[in-house]
Amino acid sequence: MRPYLLLTLLSIFTTALSAQSAIIRGNVYDNDNGDPIAFGTVQLTGADGLNKGANTNIDGFFSFANLQVGDYKLIASYIGYETIEFDINIAVENEIEYKRITLLPSGVSLSTVDVSARREQARSDVAVSKVTFSSDEIMSVPSTGGEPDIAQYLTVLPGVVSSGDQGGQLYIRGGSPVQNKLLLDGMTIYNPFHSIGLFSVFETEAIRSADVYTGGFNAEHGGRISAIVDIKTREGDKKQFGGLVSASPFQAKVLAEGPIKKLNDSGSSISFLLTAKRSLLPETSKAIYEYAVQDNFFNLGDSSNLTAGDIGLPYNYQDIYGKVSLVGGNGSKLNLFGFNFTDDFEVPAIASLAWTNNGGGASFNIVPASSNVVINGVISASTYDVSLAERDGAPRSSTVANYTARLDFTYFGGNNEISYGFDYNGVNTNFTFVNPLGITFLQEDFTTELNGYGKYKGTFGKLIVEPGLRMQYYASQNTFSLEPRLGLKFNATDNIRLKAAGGLYSQNLISTQNDLDIVNFFTGFLVGPEGTIFEPDGETAASDNLQKAAHAIVGIEVDANEKLTFNLEGYYKGFNQLIELNRNKLRATDPNFVTLDGVAYGGDISGEYRSGRVFLAANYSLGFVTRDDGEQEYPTSFDRRHNVNAYGTYVFGGDNAWEFGFRFNFGSAFPFTQTLGFIEEPDLTTAPVLPNILTGNGDLGVLLSPDRNGGRLSDFHRLDLSLQRTFEFGTDSRLEVTASVTNAYNRENIFYVDRITNSRVNQLPILPSLSGTFYW
């Protein structure tokens, strides 16, 4: 009960604080469609020399507290909109004045990006190892098939490594995919990427914002030991119906939005947003990309009668997402959402994989009229079901059902901010796995996690301090985890900011993938073991059955001038205890789980240049990732020592109708375990009668080097280009035609090598594409 006692004390404390002085707060919206304006600038001045500034949050919300009786002037502004001013009179003590502000577009081209709001946000937030971006930024980076997607944008961020175009997974600063939590409107998504690895389950144009925490995240986030990706979708247009249709050789999609109850003078509205997309690759690739299938994607083997023209690129997927938003006049709102994501990957006679992810829920934001405490929450339920059938006949299936209820409270008090909350997380798993030796793994379990947190943010001159504490109770383990967190930022000058963050982290979720996997389309999930497990030495019993990590990060932000910014960070992640499925167990009596530990450390430097029609960005990451299983220390399969990204756009032509974009990635070679030779594995299924050693032919086995991941594959590098032309039809409709080339100079980047046949399978070859998107 200790977490709830602390939350009760925090609630009493913040309620008392909120009654001590007057408050001016409100929301800033776009006048045309009612969308909230995030990171807008709001300034408050008073006759006594008061001059305060703030930036709106993702919901367009702002708050000024600890105000005295008197007259004030409120000024709201944002690039591309007309600045607006209001006179506000605070007549009595403890008064709360709410102001709903709508800004009119000023006609300034949005391609001329003003970074002043972002820099002001950087000065007022700790934001260590945090990258925030919107759908506009996703769409500005060249994409495969001319279809911008967050799955492709995430790979250009510093500290993020992708394992490939096919079944690709993201590794964030040394953490494996299961150690990253991905949230959609507050709901955990267990598999956000489709089998082809180029596309996610999210619709780009529906994304309002995404926050990527590559490490050192504070107490409001938990349940993962490496990174957090928090995606929020926008509400539908509150004034008029609209949408888009899009098609390319890769996929077709549609988005529709509009008011159910139009936005009125009081600020209340009801709107909807519906998106859907479907893969076209299985059909189009047979004619357009037949060469890609034959030479790069699959090794069908001599025994197969299939050809590239028979199967195409067999990546079928379909995603549907819907949302209804009820917005009140005082900034409060309720969102109801639901989704259905499916994926089907099949190469006849080789492998067939299918998964579905269904779910829905409600999120809400409450702005009480008599308190400066804002309340947010989410209630959701989802089910992820995946199965894999291979020609070896061994079944693999995994189902995870998740139930979440979360409530957060935030108190705004001038230079102080207090956040606290709790959440309930229920996880139901049903897992079946048969390893190559015929040993079956089964787990059916239901477990709950009860979590509470508190976080304080205080500004003391140039110093911003953000300590936090998270308390997690894992019911199936009967284990309580106390996790302190800390973030710091020091504004040394107007243009130089020093920062640091760190904390302790834990999680109970385990994946079937491990750090030795090169190619693995199947990802199953199960919760941690309830029986005794042992440390990597195999003899010492572990103190608990949780996966644990400690983070430490330091960095510096530099605004070189009005157009150029730099960010430099160094990090250390100590994975004190990792738990993996013992997929190579030989006997039923062998343990189902093994433990190991490891470290990830390194640093990255990034820079951005924004000037008029030009946007350029680049980053370099240096990383070292190792694991220790008690026998040897070895690099993981995703230990990429050097990673370089460069990308940018240039807008030109009359009415800025043309846009050129490029993206280049270089990654040094991944490790792999070298082959020493081959050995015959006799058929022992007839035991106790031994096979005839003269005539009995067994399967061909592979002898691997004892030096795990001691070799390195070849380096990866690729250039993608795009050229987009926009055609305007009146004020509300336009057509965007995009010509793109993926892997423009046709670099043969290795995917893997079949050890038996010594045949090489490559990543994507050169892929030209033409796509069109019509907006109305």
Coordinates of N, CA and C in Angstrom, one line a residue, residues 601-671:
Y601 N 27.4 1.0 -24.1 CA 27.9 2.4 -23.9 C 28.3 3.0 -25.2
G602 N 28.4 4.3 -25.2 CA 28.8 5.0 -26.4 C 28.4 6.4 -26.3
G603 N 28.2 7.0 -27.5 CA 27.8 8.4 -27.6 C 27.3 8.7 -29.0
D604 N 26.7 9.9 -29.1 CA 26.3 10.3 -30.5 C 26.3 11.8 -30.5
I605 N 26.5 12.3 -31.7 CA 26.5 13.8 -32.0 C 25.5 14.0 -33.1
S606 N 24.7 15.0 -33.0 CA 23.7 15.3 -34.1 C 23.7 16.8 -34.3
G607 N 23.3 17.2 -35.5 CA 23.2 18.6 -35.9 C 22.0 18.8 -36.8
E608 N 21.4 20.0 -36.7 CA 20.3 20.4 -37.6 C 20.6 21.8 -38.1
Y609 N 20.3 22.0 -39.4 CA 20.4 23.3 -40.0 C 19.0 23.6 -40.7
R610 N 18.4 24.7 -40.3 CA 17.1 25.1 -40.9 C 17.3 26.5 -41.4
S611 N 17.1 26.7 -42.6 CA 17.1 28.1 -43.2 C 16.2 28.2 -44.4
G612 N 15.1 28.9 -44.2 CA 14.2 29.1 -45.4 C 13.7 27.8 -45.9
R613 N 14.1 27.5 -47.2 CA 13.6 26.3 -47.9 C 14.5 25.1 -47.7
V614 N 15.5 25.3 -46.9 CA 16.5 24.2 -46.7 C 16.5 23.6 -45.3
F615 N 16.4 22.3 -45.3 CA 16.6 21.6 -44.0 C 17.6 20.5 -44.2
L616 N 18.6 20.5 -43.3 CA 19.6 19.4 -43.3 C 19.9 18.9 -41.9
A617 N 20.1 17.6 -41.8 CA 20.3 17.0 -40.5 C 21.3 15.9 -40.7
A618 N 22.1 15.6 -39.6 CA 23.1 14.5 -39.7 C 23.4 14.1 -38.3
N619 N 23.8 12.8 -38.1 CA 24.2 12.4 -36.8 C 25.2 11.2 -37.0
Y620 N 26.0 11.1 -35.9 CA 27.0 10.0 -35.9 C 26.9 9.3 -34.5
S621 N 26.8 8.0 -34.5 CA 26.7 7.2 -33.2 C 27.9 6.2 -33.1
L622 N 28.5 6.2 -32.0 CA 29.5 5.2 -31.6 C 28.9 4.3 -30.5
G623 N 28.9 3.0 -30.7 CA 28.3 2.1 -29.7 C 29.1 0.9 -29.5
F624 N 29.0 0.4 -28.3 CA 29.6 -0.9 -27.9 C 28.5 -1.7 -27.1
V625 N 28.1 -2.9 -27.5 CA 27.1 -3.6 -26.9 C 27.6 -5.1 -26.7
T626 N 27.7 -5.5 -25.4 CA 28.2 -6.9 -25.1 C 27.2 -7.6 -24.1
R627 N 27.3 -8.9 -24.2 CA 26.6 -9.7 -23.2 C 27.5 -10.7 -22.6
D628 N 27.2 -11.2 -21.4 CA 28.0 -12.2 -20.7 C 27.1 -13.3 -20.2
D629 N 27.2 -14.5 -20.7 CA 26.3 -15.6 -20.3 C 27.0 -16.5 -19.2
G630 N 28.1 -16.1 -18.6 CA 28.8 -16.9 -17.6 C 29.9 -17.7 -18.2
E631 N 29.9 -17.9 -19.5 CA 30.9 -18.7 -20.2 C 31.9 -17.8 -20.9
Q632 N 31.3 -16.8 -21.6 CA 32.1 -15.8 -22.3 C 31.4 -14.5 -22.5
E633 N 32.2 -13.5 -22.7 CA 31.6 -12.1 -23.0 C 31.7 -12.0 -24.5
Y634 N 30.6 -11.5 -25.2 CA 30.6 -11.5 -26.6 C 29.7 -10.3 -27.1
P635 N 30.0 -9.8 -28.3 CA 29.2 -8.7 -28.8 C 27.8 -9.3 -29.3
T636 N 26.8 -8.5 -29.2 CA 25.5 -8.9 -29.7 C 25.4 -8.9 -31.2
S637 N 24.4 -9.5 -31.8 CA 24.3 -9.5 -33.3 C 24.0 -8.1 -33.8
F638 N 23.6 -7.2 -32.9 CA 23.3 -5.8 -33.4 C 24.3 -4.8 -32.9
D639 N 25.5 -5.3 -32.5 CA 26.5 -4.4 -32.0 C 27.2 -3.7 -33.2
R640 N 26.6 -2.6 -33.6 CA 27.1 -1.8 -34.7 C 28.0 -0.7 -34.2
R641 N 29.3 -0.8 -34.5 CA 30.2 0.2 -33.9 C 30.0 1.6 -34.3
H642 N 29.8 1.8 -35.7 CA 29.6 3.1 -36.2 C 28.4 3.2 -37.0
N643 N 27.6 4.3 -36.8 CA 26.4 4.5 -37.6 C 26.3 6.0 -37.9
V644 N 26.1 6.2 -39.2 CA 26.0 7.6 -39.7 C 24.7 7.8 -40.5
N645 N 24.0 8.9 -40.2 CA 22.8 9.3 -41.0 C 22.9 10.7 -41.4
A646 N 22.5 10.9 -42.7 CA 22.4 12.3 -43.2 C 21.2 12.4 -44.0
Y647 N 20.4 13.4 -43.8 CA 19.1 13.6 -44.6 C 18.8 15.0 -44.7
G648 N 17.9 15.3 -45.6 CA 17.5 16.7 -45.8 C 16.5 16.9 -46.9
T649 N 16.0 18.1 -47.0 CA 15.0 18.5 -48.0 C 15.3 19.9 -48.5
Y650 N 14.9 20.1 -49.8 CA 15.0 21.5 -50.4 C 13.8 21.7 -51.1
V651 N 13.1 22.8 -50.8 CA 11.8 23.2 -51.4 C 12.1 24.3 -52.4
F652 N 11.6 24.2 -53.6 CA 11.9 25.1 -54.7 C 10.7 25.3 -55.6
G653 N 10.9 26.2 -56.6 CA 9.9 26.4 -57.6 C 8.8 27.4 -57.2
G654 N 8.0 27.7 -58.2 CA 6.9 28.7 -57.9 C 5.9 28.1 -56.9
D655 N 5.5 28.9 -56.0 CA 4.6 28.5 -54.9 C 5.2 27.3 -54.1
N656 N 6.5 27.1 -54.1 CA 7.1 26.0 -53.4 C 6.5 24.7 -53.7
A657 N 6.3 24.5 -55.0 CA 5.5 23.3 -55.4 C 6.4 22.0 -55.5
W658 N 7.8 22.2 -55.5 CA 8.7 21.1 -55.7 C 9.4 20.9 -54.4
E659 N 9.7 19.6 -54.1 CA 10.5 19.3 -52.9 C 11.5 18.1 -53.2
F660 N 12.7 18.4 -53.0 CA 13.7 17.3 -53.2 C 14.2 16.8 -51.9
G661 N 14.4 15.5 -51.7 CA 14.8 15.0 -50.5 C 15.8 13.9 -50.6
F662 N 16.7 13.7 -49.7 CA 17.7 12.6 -49.7 C 17.9 12.0 -48.3
R663 N 18.3 10.8 -48.3 CA 18.6 10.1 -47.0 C 19.8 9.2 -47.3
F664 N 20.8 9.3 -46.5 CA 22.0 8.4 -46.6 C 22.3 7.7 -45.2
N665 N 22.5 6.4 -45.2 CA 22.9 5.7 -44.0 C 24.1 4.9 -44.2
F666 N 25.0 5.0 -43.3 CA 26.2 4.1 -43.3 C 26.2 3.4 -41.9
G667 N 26.4 2.1 -41.9 CA 26.5 1.3 -40.7 C 27.6 0.3 -40.8
S668 N 28.5 0.3 -39.8 CA 29.6 -0.7 -39.9 C 29.0 -2.1 -39.6
A669 N 29.9 -3.1 -39.9 CA 29.4 -4.5 -40.0 C 28.9 -5.0 -38.7
F670 N 27.8 -5.8 -38.8 CA 27.3 -6.6 -37.7 C 28.2 -7.8 -37.4
P671 N 28.2 -8.2 -36.1 CA 29.0 -9.5 -35.8 C 28.2 -10.7 -36.2

